[in-house]
Amino acid sequence: MCGIVAYIGPREAYPILIKGLHRLEYRGYDSAGICLLNDDIRVFKCKGKVSDLEAFVEGKNISGNIGMAHTRWATHGEPNTINAHPHFSQNRTIALIHNGIIENYAVLRSELKNRGYQFTSDTDTEVLVHLIEDIMISEQVAVEEAVRVALNQVIGAYAIVILAKEFPDKIIAARKGSPMVIGIGKGEFFVASDATPLIEYTNNVVYLNDEEIAIIERGKELKIKTIKNQSHSPYIQKLSMSLNEIEKGGFEHFMLKEIYEQPRSIFDSMRGRLHIDQGIVTLGGIRDYEQKILNAKRIIIVACGTSWHAGLVGEYLIEDLARIPVEVEYSSEFRYRNPILNEDDVVIAISQSGETADTLAAIDLAKTKGATVLGICNVVGSSIARATHAGVYTHAGPEIGVASTKAFTAQVAVLTLLGLLLAQKKGTLPNSEFHKLLLELDSIPAKVEQILLLNEKIRDIATIYKDVKNSLYLGRGYNFPVALEGALKLKEISYVHAEGYPAAEMKHGPIALIDEHMPVVFIATRRGIYEKVISNIEEVKARKGKIIAIVTEGDESVKNLADHCIEIPDTEEMLIPLLATIPLQLLSYHIAVMRNCNVDQPRNLAKSVTVE
Ligand code: F6R
């Protein structure tokens, strides 16, 4: 969702800001804008891509060594130039960019209108900039104090950056519920929605906490205070991310690069945790909470989208391995449905970005009800990582493609480790079984490598099905979440309608859809509920549906029925999602490319969904 970048220092701000916006493009957006400040405060903005903004500013005065820039993902008001950020205050002396939603904007807007303020956009954001100016004028205070007073009147989520003509050496930034990080260089500061625009300049960062305001002044130390006016010392952290992790590295798309990174990312998610020689699993981040989990009456997993699919795999794994009851909930439903929770419950929030607004709200709710809340996050230092009592990072590395790929397999790998750790501590698994699983898990990265060699074959299958309008994905047991994930990947990047179902549910409705035009993707691996899935394949074949099957190497039964078989290496049933997902990611990728879709930035989607 909206991306923010700002700079103050000795260099020209424009190139840094534009490059920063490009780095944030992956978050999803529909318009872009920039503000530069020296003697004058200038705003340039337009609908469309960052490259459109670059074309728009050609020949204009873009000088200045303080500035801010924004990519907008429309919430209030259509994606057009007027609604794009930055927004000016009435006197055009203050400019503001915003990520989040001001929920009480309607009330504030009508109060400001009564006081003579005119609104040019349909956004909730414009309310805030007028309000700040109104406070500056009526209370005769400096901009940071006006921001503080204004934020006390605001209900909702925000990450904001403000520049004021009167203060040409100062950036004010604040956050609540939307991410914001400040990079500290030598005599210069950077502000951004995440660390990707900063890492080529500095490794020293400060993550703003909710309701904190940063006062960033040229030649001075960074100052942080809360909206209740309490000063805090900035906590400076070191980033471990490297620049080549966020570049395409020769691949045509980030998504393809990230699919190919999976042997490494799965390995990294298990590194230092899976100890084959000692026959143990360790998860340092939750060591202090192990007993709490082992004694839990229930584990409740909250997540959205792909992370929710990983949660479903987690449910099967933890119940199978450790015999602890697990429920998996969409964060957005959980947060509003008055769930029964108590102190014996352990809630696990799963999130790649660590910024998903609904998951953050679910965490808050669980905490207020006394539950222990753990996180499984990819982005280090993210809001969810900080909001939970403890957690485990997936260490998949930055995921830039909007469609989640390597983050999913890393989440599943971590959940597998968690299941194994709990099983060992609880004694729910015979030793021999436990060791067999450890060894098999260790072999997964190499097996993923083998599956990636099927890319050409999968591409050929994609050529046949690239023009379909609908598709079904079916699987049972551990392969049911894989079916859901395969269908989500296809619909989000290629805009082909795709439904995932448990294969046995087919007869309860979806079978009506099947005819000679309907491709059905079966995840029909030999372990698990194999024979029953074969019966489902027969049923689809009898109705002339086209069958693409993910099967275990050497399978003969499905081969005789399916139109296309993709063979993956054999593994233990509970580890199949780590393998079976890979060909489905490749299939979606190739179909989307052949349909000329913007694979890395699909329409309407945002990488981190920071509004509910
Ligand atoms: C799908 C996808 C989304 C995310 C969802 C949750 O490819 O990326 O469905 O999985 O928005 O995001 P996180 O994991 O960041 O909480």
XYZ file of C-alpha atoms and ligand atoms in Angstrom:
628
model
C 0.000 0.000 0.000
C 1.021 3.661 0.005
C 4.765 4.157 0.006
C 6.573 6.992 1.724
C 10.108 8.251 1.279
C 11.733 11.469 2.496
C 15.234 12.927 2.619
C 17.131 15.738 4.303
C 20.871 16.231 3.946
C 23.550 17.715 1.731
C 22.599 15.888 -1.501
C 19.963 16.711 -4.075
C 16.797 15.099 -2.767
C 15.048 14.353 -6.080
C 17.166 11.401 -7.316
C 17.069 9.792 -3.872
C 13.314 10.223 -3.619
C 12.572 8.874 -7.110
C 14.830 5.864 -6.616
C 13.150 5.312 -3.264
C 9.709 5.387 -4.895
C 10.872 2.823 -7.443
C 12.054 0.594 -4.611
C 8.626 0.906 -2.984
C 6.695 0.215 -6.204
C 6.274 -3.408 -5.171
C 3.877 -2.311 -2.426
C 1.222 -1.492 -5.041
C -0.037 1.998 -5.976
C -1.954 3.985 -8.552
C -0.504 7.516 -8.421
C 2.689 9.181 -7.282
C 3.848 12.573 -6.079
C 6.816 14.469 -4.777
C 7.485 17.634 -2.775
C 10.734 19.588 -2.785
C 11.662 22.412 -0.528
C 14.256 25.167 -0.661
C 13.134 28.789 -0.929
C 9.847 27.568 -2.170
C 7.719 24.492 -1.504
C 6.854 22.668 -4.747
C 4.572 19.701 -5.293
C 4.409 17.571 -8.457
C 2.039 14.659 -8.723
C 0.190 12.567 -11.246
C -1.919 9.477 -11.763
C -0.051 6.377 -12.904
C 3.418 5.051 -12.364
C 6.553 6.589 -10.881
C 7.887 6.739 -14.459
C 4.902 8.957 -15.344
C 5.876 11.279 -12.516
C 9.451 11.360 -13.813
C 8.163 12.351 -17.260
C 5.856 14.943 -15.705
C 8.624 16.771 -13.800
C 10.931 16.987 -16.810
C 12.025 20.604 -17.318
C 10.593 21.671 -13.961
C 12.494 22.944 -10.940
C 13.232 19.841 -8.916
C 16.142 21.212 -6.927
C 16.333 21.087 -3.163
C 18.053 18.997 -0.557
C 14.978 18.325 1.489
C 11.933 16.563 0.104
C 9.407 13.798 0.371
C 7.622 11.517 -2.076
C 4.653 9.168 -2.075
C 2.974 6.376 -3.967
C -0.778 6.242 -3.306
C -2.992 3.167 -3.184
C -6.477 4.670 -3.344
C -8.838 4.247 -0.407
C -10.878 7.486 -0.253
C -11.395 8.983 -3.681
C -10.509 7.559 -7.066
C -6.933 7.192 -8.234
C -6.347 10.510 -9.998
C -3.903 13.403 -9.932
C -5.933 15.544 -7.527
C -6.207 12.779 -4.952
C -2.520 11.887 -5.269
C -0.238 12.993 -2.419
C 1.357 15.312 -1.293
C -1.559 17.503 -0.239
C -1.158 21.191 0.470
C -2.704 23.104 3.320
C -5.012 25.970 2.385
C -2.195 28.569 2.440
C 0.049 26.176 0.520
C 2.706 26.478 3.221
C 2.508 22.910 4.535
C 2.572 19.709 2.506
C 1.766 16.249 3.810
C 1.946 12.636 2.658
C 0.057 9.872 4.395
C -0.290 6.100 4.494
C -3.322 4.814 6.404
C -6.908 5.911 6.950
C -8.227 8.795 9.030
C -11.452 7.229 10.227
C -13.022 10.389 11.664
C -12.182 12.444 8.596
C -15.821 13.271 7.848
C -16.356 14.976 11.209
C -13.043 16.830 11.029
C -13.739 17.839 7.455
C -17.089 19.412 8.239
C -15.623 21.290 11.240
C -12.818 22.633 9.053
C -15.280 23.552 6.298
C -17.255 25.544 8.859
C -14.043 27.381 9.661
C -13.620 28.303 5.985
C -11.278 25.578 4.732
C -11.786 24.479 1.165
C -11.061 20.943 0.076
C -9.714 20.124 -3.337
C -9.512 16.328 -3.078
C -11.777 13.481 -1.969
C -9.147 12.081 0.359
C -9.210 11.626 4.107
C -5.604 12.875 4.120
C -6.364 16.450 3.144
C -8.234 16.891 6.429
C -5.040 16.362 8.346
C -2.971 18.984 6.549
C -5.677 21.644 6.942
C -6.056 20.712 10.582
C -2.320 21.138 11.200
C -2.341 24.548 9.534
C -5.438 25.569 11.468
C -3.728 24.677 14.766
C -0.517 26.480 13.774
C -2.484 29.638 13.071
C -5.002 29.532 15.883
C -2.578 28.392 18.604
C 0.492 30.165 17.220
C 2.664 27.067 17.565
C 5.480 25.558 15.502
C 4.728 22.793 13.061
C 5.785 19.866 15.275
C 3.496 21.030 18.085
C 0.626 21.523 15.631
C 1.201 17.972 14.338
C 1.139 16.637 17.876
C -2.087 18.448 18.747
C -3.699 17.369 15.461
C -2.773 13.715 15.955
C -4.543 13.754 19.303
C -7.750 14.526 17.429
C -7.340 11.837 14.825
C -8.889 8.369 14.935
C -7.377 5.844 12.560
C -4.043 4.754 11.187
C -1.307 6.911 9.821
C 2.283 7.179 8.761
C 2.775 10.804 7.771
C 5.562 13.103 6.687
C 5.185 16.879 6.752
C 7.238 19.674 5.214
C 6.543 23.297 6.058
C 7.750 26.303 4.068
C 8.526 28.172 7.279
C 10.850 25.350 8.424
C 13.104 24.541 5.446
C 15.501 22.436 7.537
C 12.996 20.170 9.188
C 11.008 17.021 8.464
C 8.245 15.922 10.800
C 7.207 12.276 10.622
C 4.755 10.300 12.745
C 3.113 6.914 12.821
C 0.275 4.908 14.270
C -0.615 1.553 12.787
C 1.259 2.146 9.517
C 4.969 1.435 9.222
C 7.749 4.007 9.198
C 11.496 3.709 9.467
C 14.127 6.441 9.720
C 17.597 5.910 8.287
C 20.460 7.770 9.901
C 23.390 8.627 7.656
C 26.348 10.987 8.081
C 24.724 14.425 8.268
C 21.628 13.152 6.519
C 18.366 11.387 7.300
C 16.032 9.203 5.272
C 12.452 8.295 6.049
C 10.579 5.437 4.400
C 7.722 2.976 4.712
C 10.216 0.132 4.860
C 13.946 -0.261 4.726
C 14.257 -0.938 0.983
C 14.821 2.719 -0.085
C 17.415 3.249 2.668
C 19.783 0.346 2.521
C 22.064 1.695 -0.156
C 22.751 4.732 2.036
C 22.809 3.490 5.610
C 22.431 0.455 7.869
C 21.472 2.467 10.930
C 17.753 2.710 11.379
C 15.142 3.677 13.924
C 11.686 2.120 13.668
C 9.069 4.579 14.875
C 6.548 3.158 17.330
C 2.846 3.890 17.347
C 1.962 7.446 18.398
C 5.555 8.628 18.065
C 6.587 11.782 16.249
C 10.091 12.217 14.825
C 11.547 15.688 14.532
C 14.299 15.440 11.978
C 16.395 18.556 11.669
C 19.404 19.335 9.528
C 22.632 19.225 11.563
C 20.875 18.045 14.738
C 20.265 14.759 16.524
C 17.049 12.917 15.763
C 14.359 13.747 18.330
C 11.403 11.515 19.126
C 8.398 12.297 21.256
C 4.978 10.784 21.698
C 1.723 12.477 20.858
C 1.299 12.801 24.637
C 4.479 14.928 24.604
C 6.897 12.507 26.240
C 10.418 12.511 24.811
C 12.058 9.164 23.935
C 15.644 8.390 23.006
C 15.806 6.887 19.535
C 16.689 3.184 19.555
C 19.123 2.695 16.669
C 19.206 -0.767 15.074
C 21.494 -2.263 12.415
C 19.929 -3.545 9.212
C 21.229 -6.860 7.951
C 19.583 -6.614 4.509
C 21.810 -6.241 1.458
C 21.174 -4.345 -1.759
C 21.275 -7.359 -4.095
C 18.492 -8.971 -2.052
C 16.114 -6.295 -3.321
C 17.235 -6.274 -6.957
C 16.155 -8.619 -9.744
C 19.573 -10.227 -10.185
C 19.111 -11.059 -13.875
C 15.575 -12.470 -13.577
C 12.790 -10.960 -15.636
C 10.563 -10.534 -12.588
C 10.980 -10.473 -8.829
C 8.392 -13.246 -8.567
C 10.471 -15.601 -10.690
C 13.623 -14.692 -8.776
C 11.833 -15.390 -5.510
C 10.473 -18.727 -6.753
C 14.025 -19.714 -7.663
C 15.352 -18.536 -4.311
C 13.328 -21.148 -2.454
C 16.005 -23.808 -2.021
C 18.029 -21.112 -0.245
C 15.149 -19.423 1.612
C 13.783 -22.712 2.957
C 17.297 -23.620 4.039
C 17.716 -20.210 5.720
C 14.428 -20.584 7.559
C 15.783 -23.800 9.136
C 19.400 -22.748 9.586
C 20.561 -22.963 13.204
C 17.212 -24.498 14.123
C 17.274 -27.968 12.631
C 20.160 -29.854 14.273
C 20.404 -33.226 12.539
C 23.577 -34.267 14.387
C 22.045 -33.663 17.819
C 18.607 -34.832 16.747
C 16.843 -31.708 17.999
C 14.960 -28.648 16.817
C 15.450 -25.264 18.486
C 13.538 -22.025 18.002
C 15.439 -19.443 20.035
C 12.847 -16.691 19.589
C 10.158 -18.593 21.507
C 12.323 -20.571 23.919
C 10.864 -18.733 26.929
C 7.350 -19.571 25.758
C 7.829 -23.305 25.032
C 6.169 -24.429 28.235
C 3.285 -22.052 27.648
C 2.678 -23.561 24.192
C 3.035 -27.120 25.461
C 0.417 -26.419 28.137
C -1.879 -24.510 25.793
C -5.475 -25.700 25.641
C -5.611 -24.396 22.082
C -3.427 -22.715 19.532
C -5.201 -20.163 17.393
C -3.472 -19.093 14.213
C -4.467 -15.698 12.783
C -3.373 -14.538 9.344
C -4.583 -13.303 5.953
C -4.214 -14.536 2.375
C -1.234 -16.725 1.653
C -0.136 -16.557 5.288
C -3.548 -17.956 6.234
C -2.908 -20.865 3.848
C 0.400 -21.485 5.609
C -1.585 -21.404 8.859
C -3.840 -24.194 7.553
C -0.799 -26.347 6.838
C 0.344 -25.444 10.376
C -2.950 -26.680 11.815
C -2.538 -30.094 10.190
C 1.129 -30.264 11.208
C 0.797 -29.254 14.858
C -2.268 -31.426 15.461
C -0.614 -34.390 13.720
C 2.741 -34.039 15.389
C 2.078 -32.570 18.823
C -1.628 -33.368 19.368
C -2.448 -29.800 20.435
C -5.794 -28.511 19.075
C -5.297 -25.763 16.512
C -7.774 -23.357 14.933
C -6.980 -21.128 11.992
C -8.788 -17.838 11.620
C -8.809 -15.007 9.135
C -7.525 -12.057 11.150
C -10.268 -9.855 9.710
C -13.017 -12.144 11.025
C -11.357 -12.943 14.330
C -10.954 -9.277 15.278
C -14.657 -8.492 14.911
C -16.387 -11.643 16.109
C -15.933 -11.537 19.874
C -13.939 -14.786 20.031
C -13.664 -16.815 23.213
C -10.091 -16.514 24.387
C -8.390 -17.004 27.697
C -4.985 -17.069 29.302
C -4.383 -20.709 28.408
C -4.629 -19.969 24.711
C -1.660 -19.277 22.511
C -2.280 -17.153 19.442
C 0.182 -17.337 16.559
C 0.074 -14.465 14.061
C 1.603 -15.261 10.685
C 2.598 -12.453 8.342
C 5.208 -11.932 5.660
C 5.183 -8.135 5.858
C 4.495 -7.916 9.566
C 2.308 -4.899 8.781
C -1.095 -6.356 7.873
C -3.637 -4.141 9.629
C -6.185 -6.892 10.361
C -3.534 -9.201 11.805
C -2.220 -6.373 13.988
C -5.747 -5.738 15.260
C -6.231 -9.483 15.924
C -3.017 -9.444 17.979
C -4.227 -6.459 20.014
C -7.529 -8.191 20.693
C -5.821 -11.431 21.752
C -3.507 -9.506 24.071
C -6.359 -7.655 25.725
C -8.037 -11.025 26.403
C -4.896 -12.267 28.146
C -3.684 -14.757 25.528
C -0.003 -15.261 24.780
C 0.660 -14.006 21.264
C 3.552 -15.235 19.145
C 4.529 -14.100 15.676
C 5.899 -15.787 12.575
C 7.080 -12.857 10.443
C 9.441 -12.326 7.575
C 10.215 -8.628 7.880
C 12.610 -8.034 10.745
C 11.561 -5.178 13.037
C 8.056 -5.039 11.530
C 5.035 -3.923 13.549
C 3.743 -7.477 14.101
C 7.189 -8.688 15.146
C 7.202 -5.933 17.739
C 3.586 -6.245 18.832
C 3.803 -9.954 19.716
C 5.192 -11.329 22.994
C 7.812 -13.365 21.131
C 8.257 -14.956 17.756
C 10.224 -16.638 15.045
C 11.483 -14.901 11.927
C 11.162 -16.844 8.684
C 14.402 -15.376 7.254
C 13.188 -15.768 3.660
C 14.810 -12.437 2.756
C 12.940 -9.463 1.257
C 9.943 -10.501 -0.834
C 9.306 -7.845 -3.477
C 6.875 -9.585 -5.876
C 3.358 -8.876 -4.662
C 2.426 -12.546 -4.966
C 3.882 -14.327 -1.990
C 6.038 -17.335 -2.896
C 9.202 -17.860 -0.875
C 7.571 -16.353 2.213
C 4.902 -19.092 2.092
C 7.350 -21.983 1.947
C 9.463 -20.393 4.691
C 6.356 -20.016 6.886
C 5.501 -23.677 6.307
C 9.085 -24.694 7.100
C 8.974 -22.759 10.387
C 5.586 -24.265 11.281
C 7.032 -27.719 10.578
C 9.920 -26.977 12.935
C 7.455 -25.764 15.544
C 5.366 -28.944 15.194
C 8.478 -31.092 15.528
C 9.792 -29.131 18.513
C 6.480 -29.477 20.346
C 6.230 -33.160 19.428
C 9.674 -33.873 20.810
C 9.032 -32.002 24.051
C 5.614 -33.635 24.454
C 6.798 -37.087 23.470
C 3.972 -37.473 20.971
C 6.156 -38.930 18.242
C 8.281 -42.100 18.340
C 11.978 -41.244 18.180
C 12.499 -43.087 14.919
C 9.629 -41.172 13.305
C 10.997 -37.865 14.619
C 14.471 -38.539 13.196
C 13.073 -39.662 9.869
C 11.198 -36.344 9.626
C 14.292 -34.326 10.562
C 16.300 -36.007 7.814
C 13.524 -35.589 5.298
C 13.085 -31.904 6.164
C 16.811 -31.431 5.691
C 16.511 -32.815 2.164
C 13.711 -30.452 1.108
C 15.894 -27.629 -0.341
C 17.580 -30.121 -2.707
C 14.194 -31.491 -3.760
C 12.925 -27.985 -4.470
C 15.998 -27.509 -6.658
C 14.946 -30.633 -8.600
C 11.405 -29.282 -9.095
C 12.752 -26.007 -10.481
C 14.297 -28.044 -13.320
C 10.722 -28.668 -14.514
C 10.281 -25.009 -15.387
C 10.278 -25.556 -19.173
C 7.724 -28.338 -18.960
C 5.475 -26.210 -16.762
C 5.876 -23.325 -19.200
C 4.663 -25.604 -22.014
C 1.571 -26.520 -20.000
C 0.963 -22.809 -19.364
C 0.997 -22.198 -23.131
C -1.967 -24.563 -23.526
C -4.047 -23.033 -20.712
C -3.101 -19.356 -20.897
C -6.472 -18.297 -22.333
C -8.783 -20.122 -19.958
C -11.348 -18.119 -18.014
C -11.847 -20.432 -15.032
C -9.988 -23.162 -13.237
C -10.333 -25.443 -10.238
C -7.610 -26.559 -7.837
C -8.316 -29.666 -5.784
C -6.412 -31.505 -3.079
C -7.022 -33.350 0.168
C -5.370 -33.354 3.575
C -2.091 -31.451 3.472
C -2.737 -30.800 -0.210
C -5.951 -28.878 0.422
C -4.125 -25.694 1.558
C -1.792 -26.227 -1.412
C -4.843 -26.171 -3.708
C -6.038 -22.939 -2.103
C -2.615 -21.373 -2.493
C -2.299 -22.514 -6.123
C -5.672 -20.963 -6.960
C -4.838 -17.709 -5.181
C -1.542 -17.415 -7.070
C -3.285 -17.830 -10.414
C -6.125 -15.403 -9.791
C -4.039 -12.635 -8.259
C -1.420 -12.359 -10.974
C -3.184 -13.535 -14.150
C -6.788 -12.447 -13.355
C -8.025 -15.920 -14.303
C -10.820 -16.990 -12.012
C -9.546 -19.883 -9.900
C -11.118 -21.752 -6.990
C -9.384 -24.028 -4.519
C -11.431 -26.774 -2.865
C -10.922 -29.916 -0.825
C -11.207 -32.543 -3.575
C -14.051 -34.369 -1.823
C -16.144 -31.205 -1.766
C -16.249 -31.227 -5.544
C -19.425 -33.278 -5.550
C -21.144 -30.743 -3.322
C -21.194 -28.051 -5.960
C -18.119 -27.315 -8.071
C -18.603 -30.432 -10.201
C -21.406 -28.526 -11.933
C -18.733 -26.292 -13.479
C -16.860 -29.078 -15.183
C -16.946 -29.394 -18.943
C -14.366 -29.691 -21.714
C -13.261 -26.054 -21.134
C -12.484 -26.407 -17.444
C -8.923 -27.180 -16.397
C -8.724 -28.874 -13.018
C -5.415 -28.919 -11.190
C -5.178 -31.913 -8.855
C -2.525 -32.225 -6.216
C -2.511 -36.003 -6.257
C 0.678 -37.082 -4.537
C 0.985 -40.737 -3.539
C 1.047 -40.267 0.221
C -2.105 -39.288 2.048
C -5.579 -39.786 0.703
C -4.408 -40.921 -2.712
C -7.004 -43.468 -3.925
C -9.901 -41.171 -3.107
C -8.303 -38.360 -5.078
C -7.922 -40.739 -8.015
C -11.679 -41.319 -7.854
C -12.178 -37.544 -8.036
C -9.887 -37.399 -11.056
C -11.986 -40.107 -12.715
C -15.099 -38.053 -12.052
C -13.600 -34.982 -13.708
C -12.386 -37.054 -16.651
C -15.840 -38.543 -17.125
C -17.124 -34.995 -17.568
C -14.382 -34.128 -20.051
C -12.554 -31.698 -17.740
C -8.880 -31.122 -18.523
C -6.620 -32.548 -15.824
C -3.268 -31.161 -14.738
C -1.902 -33.286 -11.915
C 0.949 -32.805 -9.486
C 2.046 -36.364 -8.759
C 4.816 -38.240 -7.001
C 7.763 -39.254 -9.175
C 7.145 -42.606 -10.848
C 3.362 -42.436 -10.465
C 1.567 -44.501 -13.094
C -2.073 -44.467 -11.986
C -2.707 -40.738 -12.389
C -0.599 -40.593 -15.553
C -3.172 -42.783 -17.294
C -5.954 -40.358 -16.457
C -4.422 -36.870 -16.525
C -3.800 -34.676 -19.556
C -0.566 -33.433 -17.975
C 1.452 -34.722 -15.046
C 4.090 -32.781 -13.169
C 6.204 -35.203 -11.152
C 7.712 -34.058 -7.877
C 10.101 -36.001 -5.630
C 8.602 -38.223 -2.962
C 8.601 -36.977 0.620
C 6.778 -37.491 3.909
C 3.106 -36.578 3.645
C 3.363 -33.591 5.972
C 6.223 -32.084 3.972
C 4.460 -32.247 0.601
C 3.215 -28.602 0.732
C 6.865 -27.482 0.661
C 7.255 -29.218 -2.698
C 3.830 -29.288 -4.342
C 3.421 -25.510 -4.102
C 6.462 -24.821 -6.306
C 5.072 -26.073 -9.663
C 1.829 -24.204 -8.992
C 3.764 -20.972 -8.464
C 5.565 -21.536 -11.772
C 2.337 -22.376 -13.593
C 0.690 -19.134 -12.416
C 3.796 -17.140 -13.222
C 3.989 -18.368 -16.819
C 0.266 -17.974 -17.450
C 0.425 -14.385 -16.150
C 3.471 -13.555 -18.297
C 1.774 -15.028 -21.387
C -1.313 -12.925 -20.682
C 0.900 -9.814 -20.503
C -0.011 -9.158 -16.895
C 2.129 -7.100 -14.575
C 3.376 -10.061 -12.576
C 5.174 -8.180 -9.821
C 2.534 -5.506 -9.348
C -0.867 -7.012 -10.158
C -3.733 -4.568 -10.497
C -5.468 -3.413 -7.313
C -3.132 -5.373 -5.047
C -0.774 -4.123 -2.395
C 2.149 -5.992 -0.899
C 1.486 -4.964 2.651
C -2.124 -4.282 3.453
C -1.822 -1.571 6.069
C -5.504 -0.641 6.065
C -8.355 -2.964 6.977
C -0.888 -13.414 -1.803
C -0.493 -12.405 -0.866
C -1.476 -11.940 0.149
C -0.788 -11.881 1.519
C -1.734 -11.270 2.557
C -1.126 -11.283 3.941
O 0.143 -13.764 -2.653
O 0.613 -11.947 -0.899
O -2.595 -12.748 0.184
O -0.430 -13.175 1.883
O -2.037 -9.954 2.195
O 0.047 -10.546 3.987
P 1.097 -10.726 5.132
O 1.627 -12.110 5.054
O 2.145 -9.703 4.829
O 0.382 -10.471 6.424
